[in-house]
Short mmCIF file of C-alpha atoms and ligand atoms in Angstrom, two decimals:
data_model
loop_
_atom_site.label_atom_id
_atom_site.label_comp_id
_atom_site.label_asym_id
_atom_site.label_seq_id
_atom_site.Cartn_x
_atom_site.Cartn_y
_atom_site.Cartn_z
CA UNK A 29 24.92 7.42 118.70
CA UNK A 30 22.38 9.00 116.17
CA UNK A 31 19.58 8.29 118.73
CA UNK A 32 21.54 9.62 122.01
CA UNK A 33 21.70 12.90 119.89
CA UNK A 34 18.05 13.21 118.85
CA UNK A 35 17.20 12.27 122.32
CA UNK A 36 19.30 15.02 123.93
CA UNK A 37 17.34 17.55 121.34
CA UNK A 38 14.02 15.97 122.63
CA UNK A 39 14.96 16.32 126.31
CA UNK A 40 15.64 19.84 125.43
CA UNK A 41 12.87 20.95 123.69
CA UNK A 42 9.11 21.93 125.63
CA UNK A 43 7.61 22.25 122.64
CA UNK A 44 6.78 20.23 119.56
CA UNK A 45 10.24 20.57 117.18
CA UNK A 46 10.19 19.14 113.50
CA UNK A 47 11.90 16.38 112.40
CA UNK A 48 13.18 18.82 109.68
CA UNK A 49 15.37 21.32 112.40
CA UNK A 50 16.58 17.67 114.01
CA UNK A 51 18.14 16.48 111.05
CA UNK A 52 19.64 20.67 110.15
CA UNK A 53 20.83 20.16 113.42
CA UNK A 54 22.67 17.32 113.61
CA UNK A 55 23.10 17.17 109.57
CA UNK A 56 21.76 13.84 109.41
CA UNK A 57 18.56 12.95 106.77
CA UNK A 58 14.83 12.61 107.54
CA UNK A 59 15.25 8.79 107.38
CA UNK A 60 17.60 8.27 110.04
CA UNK A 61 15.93 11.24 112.46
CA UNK A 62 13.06 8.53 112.17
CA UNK A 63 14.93 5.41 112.67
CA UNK A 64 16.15 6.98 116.34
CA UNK A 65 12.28 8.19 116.80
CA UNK A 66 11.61 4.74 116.37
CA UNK A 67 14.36 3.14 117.95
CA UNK A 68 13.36 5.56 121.55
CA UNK A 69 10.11 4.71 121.14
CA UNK A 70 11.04 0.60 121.17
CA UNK A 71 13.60 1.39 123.87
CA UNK A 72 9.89 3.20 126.32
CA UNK A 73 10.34 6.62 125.25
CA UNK A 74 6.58 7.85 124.55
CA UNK A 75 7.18 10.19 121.95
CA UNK A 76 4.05 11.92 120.58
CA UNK A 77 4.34 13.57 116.61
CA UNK A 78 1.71 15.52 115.55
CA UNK A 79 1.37 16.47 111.28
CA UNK A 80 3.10 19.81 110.91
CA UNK A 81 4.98 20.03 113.96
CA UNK A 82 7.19 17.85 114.73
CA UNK A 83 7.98 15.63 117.96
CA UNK A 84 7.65 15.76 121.39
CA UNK A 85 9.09 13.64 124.10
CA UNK A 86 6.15 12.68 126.28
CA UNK A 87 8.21 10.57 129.16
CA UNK A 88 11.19 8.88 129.62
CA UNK A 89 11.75 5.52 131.11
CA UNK A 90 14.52 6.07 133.84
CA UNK A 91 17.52 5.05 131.58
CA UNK A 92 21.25 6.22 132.05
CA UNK A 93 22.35 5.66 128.49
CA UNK A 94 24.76 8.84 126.88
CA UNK A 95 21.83 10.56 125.52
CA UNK A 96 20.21 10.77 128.66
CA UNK A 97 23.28 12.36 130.60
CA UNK A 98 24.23 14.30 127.09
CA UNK A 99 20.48 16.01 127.66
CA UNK A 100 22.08 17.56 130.77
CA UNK A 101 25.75 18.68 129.77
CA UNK A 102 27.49 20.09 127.29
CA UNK A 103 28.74 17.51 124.13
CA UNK A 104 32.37 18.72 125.16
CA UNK A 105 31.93 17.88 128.48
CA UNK A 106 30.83 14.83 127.22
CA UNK A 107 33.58 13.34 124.86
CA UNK A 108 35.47 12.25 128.36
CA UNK A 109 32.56 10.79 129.69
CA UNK A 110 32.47 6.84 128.79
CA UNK A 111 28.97 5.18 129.13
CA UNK A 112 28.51 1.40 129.74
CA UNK A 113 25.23 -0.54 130.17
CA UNK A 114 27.34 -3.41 131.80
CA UNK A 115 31.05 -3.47 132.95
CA UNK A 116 32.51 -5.60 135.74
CA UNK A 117 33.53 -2.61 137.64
CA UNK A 118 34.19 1.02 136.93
CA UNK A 119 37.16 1.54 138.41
CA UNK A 120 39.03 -1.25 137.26
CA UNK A 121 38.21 0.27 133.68
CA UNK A 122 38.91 3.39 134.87
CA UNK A 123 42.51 2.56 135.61
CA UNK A 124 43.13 1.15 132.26
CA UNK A 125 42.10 4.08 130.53
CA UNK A 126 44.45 6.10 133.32
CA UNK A 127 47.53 3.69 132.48
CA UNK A 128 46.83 4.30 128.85
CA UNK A 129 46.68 8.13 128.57
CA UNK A 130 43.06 9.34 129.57
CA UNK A 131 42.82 13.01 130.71
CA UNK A 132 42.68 14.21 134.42
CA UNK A 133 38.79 14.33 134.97
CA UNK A 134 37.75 11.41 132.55
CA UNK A 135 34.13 9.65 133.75
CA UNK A 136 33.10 6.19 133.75
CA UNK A 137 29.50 4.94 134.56
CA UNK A 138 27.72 2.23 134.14
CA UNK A 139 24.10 0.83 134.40
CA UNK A 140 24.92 -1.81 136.19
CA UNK A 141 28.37 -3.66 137.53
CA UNK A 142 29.19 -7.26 137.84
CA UNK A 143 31.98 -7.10 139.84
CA UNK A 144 31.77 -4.08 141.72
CA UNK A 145 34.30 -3.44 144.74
CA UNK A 146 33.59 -1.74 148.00
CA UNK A 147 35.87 -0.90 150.85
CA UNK A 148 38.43 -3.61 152.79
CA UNK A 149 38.00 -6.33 149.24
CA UNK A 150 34.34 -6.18 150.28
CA UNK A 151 31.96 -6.31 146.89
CA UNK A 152 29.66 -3.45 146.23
CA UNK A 153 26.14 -4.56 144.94
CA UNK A 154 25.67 -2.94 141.74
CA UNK A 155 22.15 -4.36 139.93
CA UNK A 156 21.27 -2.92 136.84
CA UNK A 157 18.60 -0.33 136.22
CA UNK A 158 18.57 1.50 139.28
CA UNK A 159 21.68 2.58 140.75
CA UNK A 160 25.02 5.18 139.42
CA UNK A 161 27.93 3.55 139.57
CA UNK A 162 30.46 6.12 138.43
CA UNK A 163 34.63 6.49 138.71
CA UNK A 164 36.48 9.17 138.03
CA UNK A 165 39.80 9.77 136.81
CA UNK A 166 42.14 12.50 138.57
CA UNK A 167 45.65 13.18 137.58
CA UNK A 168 46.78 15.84 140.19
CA UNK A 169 50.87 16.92 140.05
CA UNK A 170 51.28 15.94 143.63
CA UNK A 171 52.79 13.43 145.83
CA UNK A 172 50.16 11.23 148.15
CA UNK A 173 50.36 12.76 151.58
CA UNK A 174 48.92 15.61 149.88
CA UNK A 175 45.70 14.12 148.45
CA UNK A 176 44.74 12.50 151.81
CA UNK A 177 41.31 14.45 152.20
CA UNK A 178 40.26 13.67 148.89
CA UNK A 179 37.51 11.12 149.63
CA UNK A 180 36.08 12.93 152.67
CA UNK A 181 36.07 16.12 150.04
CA UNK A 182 34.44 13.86 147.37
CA UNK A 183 31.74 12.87 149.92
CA UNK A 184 30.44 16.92 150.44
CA UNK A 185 30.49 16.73 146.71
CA UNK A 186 28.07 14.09 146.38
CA UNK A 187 25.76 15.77 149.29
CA UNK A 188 25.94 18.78 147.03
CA UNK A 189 25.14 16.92 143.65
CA UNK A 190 22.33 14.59 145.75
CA UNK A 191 20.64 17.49 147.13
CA UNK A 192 20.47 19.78 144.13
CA UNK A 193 18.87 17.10 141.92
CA UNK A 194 16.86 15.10 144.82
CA UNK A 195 16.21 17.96 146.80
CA UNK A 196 17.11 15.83 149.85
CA UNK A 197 20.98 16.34 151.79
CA UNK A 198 22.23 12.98 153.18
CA UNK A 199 24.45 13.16 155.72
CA UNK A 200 28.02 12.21 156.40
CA UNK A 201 29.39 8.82 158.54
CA UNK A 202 33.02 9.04 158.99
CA UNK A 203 34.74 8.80 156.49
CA UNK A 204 32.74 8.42 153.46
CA UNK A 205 29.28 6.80 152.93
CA UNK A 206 26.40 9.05 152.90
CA UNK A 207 23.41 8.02 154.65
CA UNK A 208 19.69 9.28 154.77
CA UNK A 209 17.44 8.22 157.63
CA UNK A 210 20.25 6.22 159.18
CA UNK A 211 20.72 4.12 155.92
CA UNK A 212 24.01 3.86 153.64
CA UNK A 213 22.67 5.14 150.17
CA UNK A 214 26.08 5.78 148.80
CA UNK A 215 29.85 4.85 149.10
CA UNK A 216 33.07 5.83 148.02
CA UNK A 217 35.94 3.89 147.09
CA UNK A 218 39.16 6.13 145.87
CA UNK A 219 42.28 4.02 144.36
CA UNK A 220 45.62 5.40 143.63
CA UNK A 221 48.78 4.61 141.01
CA UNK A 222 52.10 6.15 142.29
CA UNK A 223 55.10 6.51 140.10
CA UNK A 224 57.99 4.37 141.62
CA UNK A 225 60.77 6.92 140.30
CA UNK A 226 59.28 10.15 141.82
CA UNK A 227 56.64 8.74 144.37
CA UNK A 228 54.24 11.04 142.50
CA UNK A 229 50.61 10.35 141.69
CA UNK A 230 50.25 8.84 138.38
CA UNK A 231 46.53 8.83 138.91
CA UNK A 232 43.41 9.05 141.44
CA UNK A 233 40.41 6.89 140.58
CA UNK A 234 37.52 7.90 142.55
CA UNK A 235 34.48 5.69 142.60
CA UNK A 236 31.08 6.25 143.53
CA UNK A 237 27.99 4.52 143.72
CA UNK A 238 24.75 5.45 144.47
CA UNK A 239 21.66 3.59 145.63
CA UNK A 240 19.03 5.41 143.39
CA UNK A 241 15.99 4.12 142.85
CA UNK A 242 16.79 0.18 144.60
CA UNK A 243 13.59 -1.60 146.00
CA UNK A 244 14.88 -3.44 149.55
CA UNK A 245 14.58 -6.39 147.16
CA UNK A 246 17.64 -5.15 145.27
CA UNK A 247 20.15 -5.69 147.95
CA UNK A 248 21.50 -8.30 148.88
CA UNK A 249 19.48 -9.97 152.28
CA UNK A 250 22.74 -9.33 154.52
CA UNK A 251 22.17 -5.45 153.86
CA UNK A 252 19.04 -5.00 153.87
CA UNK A 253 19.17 -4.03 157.94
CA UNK A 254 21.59 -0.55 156.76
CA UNK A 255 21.24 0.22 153.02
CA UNK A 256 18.53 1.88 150.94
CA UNK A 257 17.82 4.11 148.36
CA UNK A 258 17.12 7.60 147.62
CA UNK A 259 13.14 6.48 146.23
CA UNK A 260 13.00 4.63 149.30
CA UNK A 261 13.42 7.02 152.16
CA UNK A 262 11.89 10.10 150.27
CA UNK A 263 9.39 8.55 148.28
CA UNK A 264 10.28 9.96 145.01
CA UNK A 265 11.86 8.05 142.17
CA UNK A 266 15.43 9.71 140.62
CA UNK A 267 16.18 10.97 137.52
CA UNK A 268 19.42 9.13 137.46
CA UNK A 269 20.84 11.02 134.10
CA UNK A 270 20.23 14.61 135.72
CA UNK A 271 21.73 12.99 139.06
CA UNK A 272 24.81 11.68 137.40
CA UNK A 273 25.39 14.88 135.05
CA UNK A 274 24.85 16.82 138.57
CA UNK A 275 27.73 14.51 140.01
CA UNK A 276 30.03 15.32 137.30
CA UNK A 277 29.79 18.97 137.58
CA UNK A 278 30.60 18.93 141.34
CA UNK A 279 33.26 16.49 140.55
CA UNK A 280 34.94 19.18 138.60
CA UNK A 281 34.62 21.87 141.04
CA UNK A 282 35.95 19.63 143.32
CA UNK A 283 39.26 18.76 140.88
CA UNK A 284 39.25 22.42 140.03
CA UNK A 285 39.19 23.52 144.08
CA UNK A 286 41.10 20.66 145.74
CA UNK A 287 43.74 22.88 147.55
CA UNK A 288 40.54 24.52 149.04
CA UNK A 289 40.18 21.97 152.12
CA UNK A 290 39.15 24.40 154.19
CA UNK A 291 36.02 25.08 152.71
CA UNK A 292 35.39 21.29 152.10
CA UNK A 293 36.40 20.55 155.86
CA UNK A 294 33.78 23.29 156.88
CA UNK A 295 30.86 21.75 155.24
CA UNK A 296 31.96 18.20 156.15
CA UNK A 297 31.74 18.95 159.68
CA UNK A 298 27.74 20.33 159.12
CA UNK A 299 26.79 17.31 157.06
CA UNK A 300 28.66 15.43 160.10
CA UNK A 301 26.86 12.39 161.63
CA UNK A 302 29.27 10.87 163.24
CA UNK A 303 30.83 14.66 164.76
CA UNK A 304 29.72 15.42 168.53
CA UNK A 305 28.14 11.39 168.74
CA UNK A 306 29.84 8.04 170.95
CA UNK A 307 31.44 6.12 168.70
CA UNK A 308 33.01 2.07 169.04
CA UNK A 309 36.90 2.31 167.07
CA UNK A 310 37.50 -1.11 165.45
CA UNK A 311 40.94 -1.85 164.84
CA UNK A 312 42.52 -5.16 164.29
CA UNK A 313 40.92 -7.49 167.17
CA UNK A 314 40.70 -4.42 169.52
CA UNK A 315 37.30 -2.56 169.92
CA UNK A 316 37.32 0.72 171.77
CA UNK A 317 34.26 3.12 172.61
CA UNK A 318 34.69 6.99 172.79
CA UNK A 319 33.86 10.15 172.33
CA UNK A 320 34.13 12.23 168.78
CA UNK A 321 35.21 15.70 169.70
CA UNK A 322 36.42 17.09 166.43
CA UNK A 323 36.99 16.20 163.08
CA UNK A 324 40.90 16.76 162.09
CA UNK A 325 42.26 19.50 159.39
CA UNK A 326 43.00 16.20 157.37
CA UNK A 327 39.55 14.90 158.01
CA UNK A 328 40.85 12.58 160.74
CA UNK A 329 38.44 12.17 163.68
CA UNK A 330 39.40 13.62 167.34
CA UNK A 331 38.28 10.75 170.24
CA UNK A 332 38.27 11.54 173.67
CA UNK A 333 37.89 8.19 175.39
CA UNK A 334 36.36 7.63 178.93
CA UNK A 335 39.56 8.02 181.01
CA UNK A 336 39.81 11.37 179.34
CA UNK A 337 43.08 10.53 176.79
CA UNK A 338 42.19 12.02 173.30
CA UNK A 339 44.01 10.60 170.20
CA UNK A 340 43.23 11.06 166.64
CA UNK A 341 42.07 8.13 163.96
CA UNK A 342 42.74 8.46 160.75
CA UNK A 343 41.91 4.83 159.71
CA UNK A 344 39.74 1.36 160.38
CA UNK A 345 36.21 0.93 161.13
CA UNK A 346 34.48 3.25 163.25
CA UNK A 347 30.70 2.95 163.87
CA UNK A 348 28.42 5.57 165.44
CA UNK A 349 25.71 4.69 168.47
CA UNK A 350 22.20 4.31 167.07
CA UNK A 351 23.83 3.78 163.40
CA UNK A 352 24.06 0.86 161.51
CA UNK A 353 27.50 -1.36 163.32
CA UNK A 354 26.76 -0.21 166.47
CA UNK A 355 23.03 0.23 167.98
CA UNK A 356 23.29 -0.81 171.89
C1 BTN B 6 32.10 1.14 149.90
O1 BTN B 6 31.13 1.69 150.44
O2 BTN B 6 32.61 0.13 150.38
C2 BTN B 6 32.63 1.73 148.65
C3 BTN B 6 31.77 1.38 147.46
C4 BTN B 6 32.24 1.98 146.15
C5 BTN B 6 31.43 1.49 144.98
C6 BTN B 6 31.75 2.20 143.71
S1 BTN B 6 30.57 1.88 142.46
C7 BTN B 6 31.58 2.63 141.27
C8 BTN B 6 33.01 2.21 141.57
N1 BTN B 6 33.32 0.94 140.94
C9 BTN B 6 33.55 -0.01 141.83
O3 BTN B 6 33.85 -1.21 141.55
N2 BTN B 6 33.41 0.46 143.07
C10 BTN B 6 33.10 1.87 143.07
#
């Protein structure tokens, strides 16, 4: 913990700072400001110190350990935010801490997941060192129906928080994975808990992860055709602390501006790439090919199919022409 602090104070600093005003600050002794010095510099941090003046953080490896999102938001921001090098999956550990009394807008993320879920029981590949894999915990007062556009209003988010620290804005593919260049770099999977008594939300677990910095060796060969990363299709590597700290702070605009679907819905149909485009409708066995016409007030898409009937889907598998699922 010692070291996550002095490293926060080194991220912030552009000039050399003593080891003297580190320990004042965090009222710790010489020693132990020397121990963490040491312990970064073992863990890749280049840290130069120079007689008289202090430290100064030279480069960072690309870590996502509590100091490094702690260099980006504020320490009360922090104490719900629960950092894991390795967890089977953050969402399952999210829900335990829901069940057992964590506050609405609690944050789990991890370096790396074992058992990491995806949509329809699929797994999510989660390998350490270069992706965010991040939950959330919501605790709206509100029954289900009225939480329906949450994921679609999550995915803007993450277009926000991906182009503000990337300087790149994916788009949108019905209903929630972000894409750049035609590739999946991120996808959302939100679980509920529902009080039997009152049919009320007991809690919203939203889960995110983010293909980072991933080489195509990183996925798994089955994927390889439709994911990617953020490095790979702009060329530059992420800052995943600054990225996830940037995901957290549109996380809770987002919890803080829920009601506000209009405004979500608005910018959801911009970042649209599925919106104006022929699209095949998988649904049980059946397969149907159509038109998308609109996108729905609850984020449900509007087909028109070829014998001009138009019906709304707000559910199942729907893949876009010239996207990955669908490329005839
Ligand atoms: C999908 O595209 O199928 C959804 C993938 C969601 C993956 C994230 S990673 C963080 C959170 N923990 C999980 O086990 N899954 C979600």
């Amino acid at each position: 913990m010692t070291k996550d602090l002095v490293l926060a104070i080194l991220k912030n600093s552009d000039t050399y700072i003593s080891g003297e005003a580190i320990s004042k600050e965090l009222g710790i002794s010489r020693a132990a400001v020397n121990t963490a010095v040491k312990s970064l510099r073992d863990a890749g941090f280049v840290i130069d110190s120079v007689n008289n003046r202090g430290y100064l953080l030279k480069s960072s490896p690309d870590t996502l350990s509590y100091g490094d999102i702690l260099a980006h938001l504020s320490k009360e921001r922090m104490e719900n935010v629960k950092v894991f090098d390795e967890i089977p999956s953050t969402n399952d550990y999210a829900r335990e801490l829901a069940l057992n009394g964590a506050p609405d807008k609690t944050v789990v993320i991890s370096n790396c997941q074992t058992k990491g879920k995806g949509r329809r029981g699929r797994s999510f590949a989660s390998p350490k060192g270069v992706g965010i894999y991040l939950s959330v915990i919501f605790k709206p007062d509100c029954l289900p129906k009225d939480t329906v556009s949450v994921t679609a209003q999550t995915a803007v988010a993450m277009c926000n928080a991906i182009n503000s620290s990337c300087n790149v804005m994916p788009k949108i593919k019905w209903v929630n994975d972000l894409i750049i260049n035609q590739k999946k770099i991120c996808g959302i999977l939100t679980e509920m808990g529902i009080e039997a008594e009152t049919g009320h939300i007991q809690y919203l677990i939203i889960g995110i992860g983010i293909n980072a910095n991933h080489k195509l060796s990183d996925f798994p060969k089955e994927i390889r055709d439709f994911a990617s990363s953020i490095m790979l299709e702009t060329g530059n590597v992420v800052n995943r602390a600054k990225l996830a700290a940037q995901m957290i702070k549109e996380l809770d605009i987002l919890r803080d501006n829920m009601e506000d679907i209009t405004a979500y819905l608005n910018e959801y149909k911009d970042l649209s790439a599925t919106l104006n485009k022929d699209v095949k409708i998988i649904s049980n066995e059946d397969e149907k090919i159509g038109k998308a016409i609109d996108i729905n007030n609850d984020f449900s898409l509007k087909i028109k199919y070829p014998d001009g009937t138009i019906k709304d889907v707000s559910s199942g598998e729907v893949s876009v022409r010239g996207l990955y699922g669908y490329s005839d």
